[in-house]
Coordinates of C-alpha atoms in Angstrom, one line a residue:
M1 CA 28.6 37.6 -43.9
N2 CA 29.6 38.5 -40.4
N3 CA 26.4 40.5 -39.8
L4 CA 24.4 37.7 -41.3
K5 CA 26.0 35.2 -38.9
L6 CA 25.4 37.5 -36.0
K7 CA 21.7 37.9 -36.9
C8 CA 21.4 34.1 -37.3
L9 CA 23.1 33.6 -33.9
G10 CA 20.8 36.1 -32.3
L11 CA 17.7 34.5 -33.8
F12 CA 19.0 31.1 -32.6
L13 CA 19.6 32.4 -29.1
L14 CA 16.2 34.1 -29.0
L15 CA 14.5 30.8 -30.2
C16 CA 16.3 28.9 -27.5
F17 CA 15.2 31.4 -24.8
C18 CA 11.6 31.2 -26.0
Q19 CA 11.8 27.4 -26.0
M20 CA 13.2 27.4 -22.5
T21 CA 10.5 29.8 -21.4
I22 CA 7.8 27.7 -22.9
A23 CA 9.3 24.5 -21.5
Q24 CA 9.4 25.9 -17.9
Q25 CA 6.2 28.0 -17.6
R26 CA 6.8 28.5 -13.8
V27 CA 3.7 29.2 -11.7
L28 CA 4.6 30.5 -8.3
L29 CA 2.2 29.6 -5.5
S30 CA 3.3 32.7 -3.5
N31 CA 1.8 34.9 -6.2
F32 CA -1.7 33.6 -5.4
G33 CA -1.6 34.6 -1.7
A34 CA 0.0 31.6 0.0
K35 CA 2.1 32.6 2.9
P36 CA 4.6 30.1 4.2
D37 CA 4.9 29.8 8.0
S38 CA 1.8 31.9 8.5
Y39 CA -0.4 29.0 9.7
E40 CA -3.1 30.4 7.5
N41 CA -5.3 28.3 5.2
A42 CA -3.5 28.1 1.9
S43 CA -6.1 25.9 0.2
P44 CA -7.8 28.7 -1.8
A45 CA -4.5 29.9 -3.1
L46 CA -3.4 26.4 -4.1
V47 CA -6.6 25.9 -6.0
K48 CA -6.1 29.2 -7.9
A49 CA -2.5 28.3 -8.7
I50 CA -3.4 24.8 -10.0
E51 CA -6.1 26.2 -12.2
Q52 CA -3.5 28.7 -13.6
C53 CA -1.3 25.8 -14.4
R54 CA -4.1 24.4 -16.5
K55 CA -4.0 27.4 -18.8
V56 CA -0.3 27.0 -19.8
S57 CA 1.6 24.1 -21.3
N58 CA 4.5 22.3 -19.6
A59 CA 3.8 24.1 -16.3
T60 CA 5.9 23.9 -13.2
L61 CA 4.0 24.8 -10.0
V62 CA 6.6 26.1 -7.6
L63 CA 5.9 26.0 -3.9
P64 CA 7.5 28.5 -1.6
G65 CA 9.3 26.3 1.0
G66 CA 8.6 26.5 4.7
R67 CA 5.3 25.3 6.2
L68 CA 1.9 25.5 4.5
D69 CA -1.3 24.6 6.2
L70 CA -4.3 23.3 4.2
W71 CA -7.8 22.9 5.4
P72 CA -10.8 21.4 3.7
D73 CA -12.4 24.8 3.5
G74 CA -11.5 26.2 0.1
A75 CA -9.9 22.9 -1.0
Y76 CA -10.9 20.8 -4.0
K77 CA -13.8 18.3 -3.5
Q78 CA -14.0 15.1 -5.5
E79 CA -16.0 12.0 -5.3
I80 CA -13.6 9.1 -5.2
Y81 CA -14.1 5.3 -5.1
I82 CA -10.9 3.7 -3.9
S83 CA -9.9 0.1 -4.2
N84 CA -9.8 -1.6 -0.8
S85 CA -10.8 1.6 0.9
T86 CA -14.4 2.4 0.2
E87 CA -16.8 1.4 2.9
N88 CA -20.1 -0.2 2.1
D89 CA -22.6 2.4 3.3
T90 CA -24.6 5.4 2.0
L91 CA -22.3 8.1 3.4
S92 CA -20.8 10.6 0.9
K93 CA -17.7 9.5 -0.9
V94 CA -16.6 13.0 -1.7
K95 CA -13.1 13.7 -0.5
N96 CA -11.2 16.9 0.4
V97 CA -8.1 17.0 -1.9
A98 CA -5.1 19.2 -1.5
F99 CA -3.6 18.9 -5.0
L100 CA -6.3 17.8 -7.5
L101 CA -5.1 17.2 -11.1
R102 CA -7.9 16.5 -13.6
E103 CA -6.9 15.8 -17.1
F104 CA -3.5 17.5 -16.8
K105 CA -0.5 16.9 -19.1
N106 CA 3.2 17.6 -18.6
L107 CA 3.0 19.2 -15.1
T108 CA 5.7 19.3 -12.5
I109 CA 5.0 20.2 -8.8
E110 CA 8.2 21.5 -7.4
G111 CA 8.0 21.4 -3.6
N112 CA 11.3 23.2 -2.7
G113 CA 11.3 21.4 0.6
T114 CA 7.8 22.7 1.6
Q115 CA 6.2 21.0 4.6
I116 CA 2.5 20.7 4.1
Y117 CA 0.2 20.1 7.1
L118 CA -3.2 18.7 6.3
H119 CA -6.2 19.5 8.6
G120 CA -9.1 17.2 9.0
K121 CA -9.3 14.2 6.6
M122 CA -7.7 15.1 3.3
V123 CA -6.1 13.4 0.3
A124 CA -2.7 14.9 -0.3
F125 CA -2.9 14.6 -4.1
A126 CA -5.2 13.0 -6.6
L127 CA -4.6 12.5 -10.3
F128 CA -7.5 11.8 -12.7
K129 CA -6.8 11.0 -16.4
S130 CA -3.5 12.8 -16.3
S131 CA -0.1 12.1 -18.0
N132 CA 3.5 13.0 -17.6
I133 CA 3.2 14.3 -14.0
T134 CA 6.0 14.8 -11.6
I135 CA 5.6 15.6 -7.9
R136 CA 8.9 16.1 -6.0
N137 CA 10.7 17.6 -3.1
L138 CA 8.0 18.1 -0.5
S139 CA 6.5 16.6 2.7
F140 CA 3.0 15.9 3.9
D141 CA 1.8 15.5 7.4
Y142 CA -1.4 15.7 9.4
E143 CA -1.8 18.4 12.1
R144 CA -3.8 15.8 14.0
P145 CA -3.1 12.3 12.7
T146 CA -6.1 9.9 12.8
M147 CA -3.8 7.5 14.6
S148 CA -3.7 8.1 18.4
E149 CA -0.6 7.1 20.4
L150 CA 0.3 6.7 24.0
V151 CA 3.1 5.3 26.2
L152 CA 2.4 3.0 29.2
T153 CA 4.4 4.5 32.1
S154 CA 3.1 2.1 34.8
V155 CA 1.3 -1.3 34.5
S156 CA -0.5 -3.4 37.1
P157 CA -3.4 -5.8 37.0
T158 CA -5.8 -3.0 38.2
K159 CA -4.3 0.2 37.0
V160 CA -2.4 1.5 34.0
E161 CA -0.8 5.0 33.9
T162 CA -0.3 6.5 30.4
K163 CA 1.3 9.4 28.7
L164 CA -0.4 10.4 25.5
H165 CA 1.4 11.9 22.5
P166 CA 0.9 15.7 22.3
D167 CA -0.7 15.2 18.8
T168 CA -3.4 13.0 20.3
R169 CA -6.6 14.7 21.3
Y170 CA -8.9 13.0 23.8
F171 CA -11.8 13.6 26.1
I172 CA -12.9 12.1 29.4
K173 CA -16.6 12.3 30.1
N174 CA -18.2 10.7 33.2
G175 CA -14.9 8.7 33.7
K176 CA -15.0 7.3 30.2
F177 CA -12.2 8.0 27.7
G178 CA -12.3 8.7 24.0
F179 CA -10.3 10.1 21.0
Y180 CA -11.3 12.9 18.7
G181 CA -9.7 15.0 16.0
E182 CA -10.5 17.7 13.5
G183 CA -14.0 16.9 12.5
W184 CA -14.0 13.3 13.7
K185 CA -14.4 11.0 16.7
S186 CA -13.2 7.4 17.0
N187 CA -15.9 4.8 17.2
N188 CA -13.6 1.7 16.8
H189 CA -10.3 1.2 18.4
H190 CA -8.0 -1.1 16.4
T191 CA -4.8 -1.3 18.6
I192 CA -1.2 -2.3 17.9
V193 CA 1.5 -2.4 20.7
F194 CA 5.0 -1.4 19.8
N195 CA 7.9 -2.7 21.9
E196 CA 10.8 -0.3 21.8
T197 CA 13.3 -2.9 23.0
D198 CA 12.8 -5.6 20.3
Q199 CA 11.2 -3.2 17.7
T200 CA 8.2 -5.4 17.2
M201 CA 4.5 -4.4 16.5
K202 CA 1.9 -6.9 17.7
Y203 CA -1.9 -7.0 17.9
S204 CA -3.4 -5.8 21.1
S205 CA -6.8 -4.4 22.4
F206 CA -8.1 -1.1 23.8
R207 CA -11.3 -2.6 25.3
A208 CA -10.0 -2.8 28.9
F209 CA -9.1 0.9 28.7
L210 CA -12.5 1.8 27.4
E211 CA -14.2 -0.2 30.2
S212 CA -12.0 1.4 32.9
K213 CA -12.4 4.6 34.8
A214 CA -10.2 7.3 33.3
E215 CA -8.7 10.2 35.3
E216 CA -6.5 13.0 34.1
K217 CA -3.5 13.7 36.3
Q218 CA -2.4 16.5 34.0
R219 CA -2.6 17.3 30.3
C220 CA -1.7 14.1 28.3
E221 CA -1.3 12.0 31.4
V222 CA -4.2 9.7 32.1
V223 CA -4.7 6.9 34.7
F224 CA -7.0 4.0 33.8
T225 CA -8.4 2.0 36.7
G226 CA -10.0 -1.4 35.8
D227 CA -9.3 -5.0 35.0
F228 CA -6.0 -5.4 33.1
S229 CA -5.2 -8.8 34.4
K230 CA -5.7 -10.6 31.1
M231 CA -3.5 -8.2 29.1
K232 CA 0.2 -8.8 28.7
L233 CA 1.2 -5.2 28.8
K234 CA 4.6 -3.8 29.9
A235 CA 5.7 -0.4 31.1
G236 CA 7.5 1.4 28.3
E237 CA 5.4 -0.1 25.5
R238 CA 3.5 2.2 23.1
L239 CA 0.0 1.7 21.9
S240 CA -1.2 3.0 18.5
I241 CA -5.0 3.1 18.1
R242 CA -7.1 3.9 15.0
D243 CA -10.8 3.7 14.0
T244 CA -11.0 0.9 11.3
Y245 CA -13.4 2.9 9.1
R246 CA -11.7 3.4 5.7
D247 CA -12.8 6.7 4.2
N248 CA -9.7 8.2 2.6
C249 CA -6.3 7.6 1.1
G250 CA -3.0 9.4 1.3
G251 CA -2.6 9.9 -2.5
F252 CA -4.7 8.7 -5.5
I253 CA -3.6 8.1 -9.1
T254 CA -6.3 6.8 -11.5
L255 CA -6.6 6.4 -15.2
S256 CA -3.3 8.2 -15.5
H257 CA 0.1 7.3 -17.0
N258 CA 3.8 8.3 -16.7
V259 CA 3.7 9.5 -13.1
L260 CA 6.8 10.1 -11.0
L261 CA 6.8 10.7 -7.2
Y262 CA 10.3 11.7 -6.2
N263 CA 11.9 12.7 -2.9
I264 CA 8.7 13.0 -1.0
N265 CA 8.2 12.5 2.8
L266 CA 4.8 11.1 3.7
H267 CA 4.8 11.6 7.5
Y268 CA 1.2 10.5 8.0
M269 CA -1.5 9.2 5.7
H270 CA -5.1 8.5 6.6
G271 CA -6.7 5.6 4.9
L272 CA -4.9 3.4 2.4
G273 CA -1.8 5.3 1.6
V274 CA -0.8 6.1 -2.0
V275 CA -3.3 4.2 -4.2
S276 CA -2.5 3.7 -8.0
Q277 CA -5.7 2.4 -9.6
F278 CA -5.9 1.5 -13.3
S279 CA -2.9 3.6 -14.2
E280 CA 0.2 2.9 -16.3
N281 CA 3.9 3.5 -15.7
I282 CA 4.2 4.6 -12.1
T283 CA 7.6 5.4 -10.6
I284 CA 8.0 6.0 -6.9
R285 CA 11.6 6.9 -6.1
K286 CA 13.2 8.1 -2.8
V287 CA 9.8 8.4 -1.1
S288 CA 9.7 8.0 2.7
V289 CA 6.7 6.9 4.6
A290 CA 7.8 7.6 8.2
P291 CA 7.0 10.0 11.0
R292 CA 9.1 13.1 11.4
L293 CA 12.0 12.3 13.6
E294 CA 11.2 15.2 15.9
S295 CA 7.5 14.3 16.2
G296 CA 8.1 11.4 18.5
R297 CA 5.4 9.4 16.8
I298 CA 5.9 5.8 15.7
V299 CA 3.1 5.4 13.1
S300 CA 3.0 7.0 9.7
A301 CA 0.3 5.1 7.8
F302 CA -3.3 4.1 8.7
A303 CA -3.0 1.0 6.4
D304 CA -0.9 0.2 3.3
C305 CA 1.9 2.6 2.1
F306 CA 1.9 2.0 -1.6
H307 CA -1.1 0.2 -3.1
F308 CA -1.4 -0.8 -6.8
S309 CA -4.8 -2.0 -8.0
G310 CA -5.4 -3.0 -11.6
C311 CA -2.4 -1.2 -13.1
K312 CA -0.3 -1.9 -16.2
G313 CA 2.9 -0.9 -17.9
K314 CA 5.9 -0.7 -15.5
I315 CA 5.8 -0.1 -11.8
L316 CA 9.1 0.9 -10.2
V317 CA 9.6 1.4 -6.4
D318 CA 13.2 2.4 -5.9
S319 CA 15.1 3.6 -2.8
C320 CA 12.1 4.1 -0.6
F321 CA 11.7 3.7 3.1
T322 CA 8.6 2.7 5.1
S323 CA 8.4 2.7 8.9
G324 CA 5.3 2.6 11.1
A325 CA 2.5 1.2 8.9
H326 CA -0.6 -0.5 10.3
D327 CA -0.7 -2.7 7.2
D328 CA 1.4 -3.7 4.2
P329 CA 4.1 -1.4 2.8
I330 CA 3.4 -2.6 -0.8
N331 CA 0.4 -4.4 -2.3
V332 CA 0.2 -5.1 -6.0
H333 CA -2.9 -6.9 -7.3
G334 CA -5.9 -7.0 -9.7
T335 CA -9.5 -7.6 -8.8
H336 CA -11.7 -10.6 -9.6
L337 CA -15.3 -9.7 -10.3
Q338 CA -17.9 -12.5 -10.1
I339 CA -20.5 -13.3 -12.8
V340 CA -24.0 -12.8 -11.4
A341 CA -26.0 -13.0 -14.6
K342 CA -25.8 -14.1 -18.2
T343 CA -27.8 -11.6 -20.2
G344 CA -27.0 -12.8 -23.7
S345 CA -24.8 -15.1 -25.8
N346 CA -21.9 -12.7 -25.3
K347 CA -23.1 -10.4 -22.5
L348 CA -22.6 -10.8 -18.7
T349 CA -23.2 -8.8 -15.5
V350 CA -20.3 -9.0 -13.2
R351 CA -20.1 -7.8 -9.6
F352 CA -17.5 -6.4 -7.2
M353 CA -17.6 -8.8 -4.3
H354 CA -15.4 -7.3 -1.5
Y355 CA -17.3 -4.7 0.5
Q356 CA -14.4 -2.2 0.4
T357 CA -13.8 -2.4 -3.3
Y358 CA -16.3 -1.0 -5.8
G359 CA -17.5 2.1 -7.7
F360 CA -15.0 2.2 -10.5
E361 CA -14.5 0.7 -14.0
A362 CA -12.5 -2.5 -13.8
F363 CA -12.8 -3.5 -17.5
F364 CA -12.5 -1.5 -20.7
K365 CA -13.2 -2.0 -24.4
G366 CA -10.5 -4.1 -26.0
D367 CA -9.3 -5.7 -22.7
S368 CA -8.3 -9.4 -22.6
I369 CA -10.0 -11.4 -19.8
A370 CA -9.9 -14.8 -18.3
F371 CA -12.9 -16.7 -16.9
V372 CA -11.7 -18.3 -13.6
N373 CA -13.0 -21.1 -11.4
P374 CA -13.0 -19.4 -7.9
K375 CA -12.4 -22.7 -6.1
T376 CA -9.5 -23.9 -8.2
L377 CA -8.3 -20.5 -9.6
Q378 CA -7.9 -22.4 -12.9
P379 CA -8.6 -20.4 -16.1
I380 CA -11.7 -21.8 -17.9
V381 CA -11.5 -19.9 -21.2
Y382 CA -10.1 -16.6 -22.5
A383 CA -11.9 -13.7 -24.3
K384 CA -11.6 -10.2 -25.5
L385 CA -14.0 -7.4 -24.6
K386 CA -16.1 -5.6 -27.2
N387 CA -17.6 -3.3 -24.6
A388 CA -17.7 -2.7 -20.8
V389 CA -20.1 -0.4 -18.9
L390 CA -20.4 0.4 -15.3
K391 CA -24.1 -0.1 -14.6
N392 CA -24.0 0.9 -11.0
K393 CA -21.5 1.2 -8.1
R394 CA -21.4 -2.5 -7.7
E395 CA -21.9 -4.0 -11.2
M396 CA -20.5 -3.9 -14.7
E397 CA -22.0 -5.2 -17.9
I398 CA -19.4 -6.6 -20.3
E399 CA -19.7 -7.8 -23.8
T400 CA -17.2 -10.1 -25.5
D401 CA -16.3 -10.1 -29.2
K402 CA -17.5 -13.7 -29.6
P403 CA -20.2 -15.8 -27.9
F404 CA -19.2 -17.5 -24.7
A405 CA -18.1 -21.0 -24.4
A406 CA -20.7 -23.4 -23.0
N407 CA -18.8 -23.9 -19.7
V408 CA -19.0 -20.2 -18.7
A409 CA -21.4 -20.0 -15.8
V410 CA -22.8 -17.7 -13.1
G411 CA -20.6 -17.9 -10.0
Q412 CA -17.3 -17.9 -11.9
C413 CA -15.0 -14.9 -11.7
I414 CA -13.3 -12.8 -14.3
E415 CA -9.7 -11.5 -14.3
N416 CA -8.5 -8.5 -16.4
L417 CA -5.4 -9.7 -18.1
T418 CA -4.6 -6.4 -19.9
W419 CA -4.3 -4.4 -16.7
T420 CA -1.4 -6.4 -15.1
P421 CA 1.9 -4.6 -14.5
E422 CA 5.6 -5.4 -14.6
V423 CA 7.0 -4.6 -11.2
T424 CA 10.5 -3.8 -9.9
I425 CA 11.0 -3.1 -6.1
R426 CA 14.6 -2.4 -5.2
N427 CA 16.9 -0.7 -2.7
C428 CA 14.1 -0.2 -0.2
R429 CA 13.8 -0.7 3.6
F430 CA 10.6 -1.9 5.2
E431 CA 10.3 -1.8 9.0
R432 CA 7.9 -1.3 11.9
T433 CA 4.8 -3.1 10.4
N434 CA 2.6 -5.7 12.1
T435 CA 1.6 -7.3 8.8
R436 CA 3.5 -8.2 5.6
G437 CA 6.2 -6.4 3.7
I438 CA 5.1 -7.0 0.1
L439 CA 2.0 -8.6 -1.4
M440 CA 2.5 -9.5 -5.0
T441 CA 0.0 -10.9 -7.6
T442 CA 0.7 -10.0 -11.2
R443 CA 1.4 -12.3 -14.2
R444 CA 4.1 -10.1 -15.7
K445 CA 7.7 -10.0 -14.7
V446 CA 8.5 -9.2 -11.1
V447 CA 11.9 -8.3 -9.6
I448 CA 12.3 -7.8 -5.9
E449 CA 16.0 -7.1 -5.2
N450 CA 18.4 -5.4 -2.8
N451 CA 15.8 -4.6 -0.1
Q452 CA 15.8 -4.9 3.7
F453 CA 12.8 -6.4 5.4
Y454 CA 13.2 -5.7 9.1
K455 CA 10.9 -7.5 11.6
T456 CA 7.8 -7.5 9.5
G457 CA 5.1 -9.0 11.7
M458 CA 3.9 -11.5 9.1
H459 CA 5.5 -12.8 5.9
A460 CA 8.0 -10.5 4.4
I461 CA 6.7 -11.4 1.0
L462 CA 3.3 -13.0 0.3
I463 CA 2.2 -14.2 -3.1
A464 CA -1.4 -15.1 -2.9
D465 CA -4.3 -14.9 -5.5
D466 CA -7.9 -15.5 -4.4
A467 CA -11.5 -15.3 -5.7
A468 CA -13.3 -15.8 -2.5
S469 CA -12.1 -13.4 0.2
W470 CA -10.4 -10.2 -0.9
F471 CA -10.9 -11.2 -4.5
E472 CA -7.4 -10.0 -5.3
S473 CA -6.1 -11.5 -8.6
G474 CA -4.0 -13.1 -10.1
P475 CA -1.3 -15.7 -10.7
V476 CA 2.5 -14.9 -11.0
Q477 CA 4.5 -16.3 -13.8
D478 CA 8.0 -14.8 -13.5
V479 CA 9.2 -13.7 -10.1
V480 CA 12.8 -13.1 -9.0
I481 CA 13.6 -12.4 -5.3
R482 CA 17.3 -11.8 -4.9
N483 CA 20.0 -10.1 -2.9
N484 CA 17.5 -9.1 -0.1
V485 CA 18.0 -9.2 3.7
F486 CA 15.2 -10.6 5.8
E487 CA 15.6 -10.0 9.5
E488 CA 13.4 -11.8 12.1
C489 CA 10.2 -11.6 10.1
G490 CA 7.0 -13.4 10.8
Y491 CA 6.6 -13.2 14.6
N492 CA 2.8 -12.4 14.3
S493 CA 2.2 -15.5 12.2
T494 CA 3.1 -18.3 14.6
P495 CA 3.1 -21.2 14.2
G496 CA 3.4 -20.6 10.4
S497 CA 6.1 -17.9 10.7
Y498 CA 7.4 -18.4 7.2
V499 CA 9.5 -15.5 5.9
I500 CA 8.2 -16.0 2.3
A501 CA 4.8 -17.4 1.6
I502 CA 3.3 -18.5 -1.7
A503 CA -0.3 -19.2 -0.7
P504 CA -2.9 -19.0 -3.3
E505 CA -6.5 -19.7 -2.1
N506 CA -7.3 -22.5 -4.5
H507 CA -9.4 -24.6 -2.1
D508 CA -9.8 -27.4 -4.6
L509 CA -6.6 -28.9 -6.0
V510 CA -6.6 -30.0 -9.7
N511 CA -4.1 -32.6 -10.6
G512 CA -1.6 -31.2 -13.1
F513 CA -2.7 -27.6 -12.7
Y514 CA -0.6 -25.0 -10.8
V515 CA -1.7 -21.5 -9.9
H516 CA 1.8 -19.9 -9.9
R517 CA 5.0 -20.7 -11.8
N518 CA 8.6 -19.7 -12.2
I519 CA 9.5 -18.2 -8.8
R520 CA 13.2 -17.9 -8.0
I521 CA 14.5 -17.0 -4.6
E522 CA 18.3 -16.6 -4.8
N523 CA 21.3 -15.0 -3.0
N524 CA 19.3 -13.6 -0.1
T525 CA 20.3 -13.4 3.6
F526 CA 17.8 -14.7 6.2
K527 CA 18.5 -13.6 9.8
T528 CA 16.0 -15.5 11.9
S529 CA 15.5 -17.1 15.3
V530 CA 13.1 -19.8 14.0
A531 CA 13.1 -22.5 11.4
P532 CA 10.3 -21.6 8.9
L533 CA 11.7 -19.9 5.8
L534 CA 9.4 -20.8 2.9
T535 CA 5.9 -22.2 2.4
A536 CA 4.7 -22.8 -1.1
K537 CA 1.5 -24.1 -2.6
S538 CA 0.6 -24.9 -6.2
V539 CA 3.8 -23.7 -7.9
D540 CA 5.4 -25.1 -11.1
G541 CA 9.0 -24.2 -11.1
L542 CA 10.2 -23.0 -7.6
V543 CA 13.9 -22.3 -6.8
F544 CA 15.4 -21.6 -3.4
R545 CA 19.2 -21.6 -3.7
H546 CA 22.4 -19.8 -2.9
N547 CA 20.7 -18.2 0.2
K548 CA 22.5 -17.6 3.5
I549 CA 20.7 -18.3 6.7
I550 CA 22.0 -16.7 9.9
S551 CA 20.8 -17.5 13.4
S552 CA 19.5 -14.4 15.2
K553 CA 17.6 -14.4 18.5
T554 CA 16.6 -11.0 19.5
V555 CA 12.9 -11.7 19.0
D556 CA 11.3 -14.2 21.3
F557 CA 8.6 -16.3 19.6
T558 CA 8.0 -19.9 19.0
A559 CA 7.2 -21.7 15.8
D560 CA 7.3 -25.2 14.2
K561 CA 10.5 -26.7 13.2
T562 CA 9.7 -27.0 9.5
T563 CA 12.1 -25.0 7.3
F564 CA 10.3 -25.7 4.0
K565 CA 6.6 -26.5 3.6
I566 CA 5.8 -27.5 0.1
E567 CA 2.3 -28.5 -1.1
A568 CA 1.0 -29.5 -4.6
C569 CA 4.1 -28.2 -6.3
K570 CA 6.2 -29.4 -9.3
D571 CA 9.9 -28.9 -10.2
V572 CA 11.1 -27.6 -6.9
T573 CA 14.8 -26.9 -6.3
L574 CA 16.2 -26.4 -2.7
T575 CA 19.9 -26.5 -3.1
D576 CA 23.2 -24.8 -2.3
N577 CA 22.0 -22.8 0.7
S578 CA 24.2 -22.0 3.7
F579 CA 22.8 -22.9 7.2
P580 CA 24.3 -22.6 10.7
A581 CA 26.2 -25.7 11.8
D582 CA 23.6 -26.6 14.4
W583 CA 20.6 -26.2 12.1
K584 CA 19.3 -29.2 10.2
P585 CA 16.7 -28.1 7.6
V586 CA 13.4 -29.9 7.7
L587 CA 11.2 -30.3 4.6
T588 CA 7.5 -31.4 4.6
S589 CA 5.6 -32.0 1.4
S590 CA 2.1 -33.0 0.6
H591 CA -0.2 -33.7 -2.4
M592 CA 2.8 -34.1 -4.7
D593 CA 5.4 -36.6 -5.9
K594 CA 8.5 -36.3 -3.6
S595 CA 10.7 -36.8 -6.8
S596 CA 9.5 -33.3 -7.8
V597 CA 11.8 -31.8 -5.1
K598 CA 15.5 -31.6 -5.7
M599 CA 17.4 -31.1 -2.3
G600 CA 20.9 -30.5 -1.3
W601 CA 22.0 -28.1 1.5

């Protein structure tokens, strides 16, 4: 019996070892020729290692630590159409991708603290039709960020002396100045000025510099002589300049599910940041979008940081940090497509309307949809799709399971109701952005809690919905905003410097119809030097209570004296909030019965 027990135990231990071996399936990048800290191109080795991971189940790709440099030469190439970041032209949409995962399952990329430096314009990672993917413990940066930075060392009406960041490459030809990088040259010069003293980022211009005579005193020190009399520049301020052409993103997740990004540093991203597009169950935890402290740079993202377009399931953004974005840290939305032709009793041709969003499937067989009036944002009728086909880069043909109602017409828009996510954003800090903090449009449950919004240039939180400009859908139906700290937000939005804005673009109001509903703003702290706290339009069920307002005056900007601006809303509660003793809240309301507002400070 003892021998039998020993044999059984041995077989059991052998089975456990085999299972552990199968479960891990470690693939070492160093075995494929990648040499850390060599400054050599590791792209070919990375491609070989990823393809080896395809051959085994439950693979873990293990990076070696240290510094790895990746060039487009030898890297993956993939045509990608990215929501909000695909320009309307005939140039190639093929991207250079560092980590490309096509139809992978159960893969972990273990970074081991590796610092990856991208050369040229590259997507850090792209997932296509993949599931159960974890990327963790690594950093991404650009050798030459597509954002140029300089400090103003001396300012006068006719001359500005500057010191350019060492990462910024530039040229001076016949006295004229320009920026260039690895395989690119700037043709546009969108400019933001950062004030170190009050930590604000405001819109500026680079035109006067381009029209001036440029002279190099020494490397990275350039003097501009020209007309600066109309610019309100100050010595010590920093300018960040980028070409506005969107031809890339930081990371891309499409038609995938169960994806975890954990403990990742994104020190610079060109294009739209990490874009999740028609994917399900995305978790972003302990991800930092900020320059390396030792880099001396102030900008980390060309545009948004985390962008979710047409996703479903659960989105969780937890314990993240963003600093230095030229656009919104987080944007969650769907996409309205417009009806351009009725081709049968149950067939329609619908079209992507915004010039930077097209080229991908926005509807699928079995999806539930709503037909929407673009002027009122009111649903007209609902349907279910029998089929959906991408006809070309701009148009889809959809077929419903039943004939259309008589009031369905060309010019109306369609929202995909199936691809709408639940969203939780918690324990994050958002700072150094000239735009908003969070944009949120999804009809499923939303919780925004325990976050810090530090001097966002525009509204800290914007809930919109439109079918005429960006075509970003849709309404919200259950939003909780609680236990957050909002500090001096909205200085770029004067006079409407509201910290929180609920601003759907329903240009025609319909009596008794409300775009949004059930929004609760509770137990937050507002540190602000101006009155505007909340503007809301077309909401049924709006609560603003148990919030603490603290007077703070480190940012100098003016605004109107309205604390709450409420338009065309119903069932509004503004009670039990704590204001400074010398602050008398002011409410304005329009297109609604005043009895719909319950007040009491």
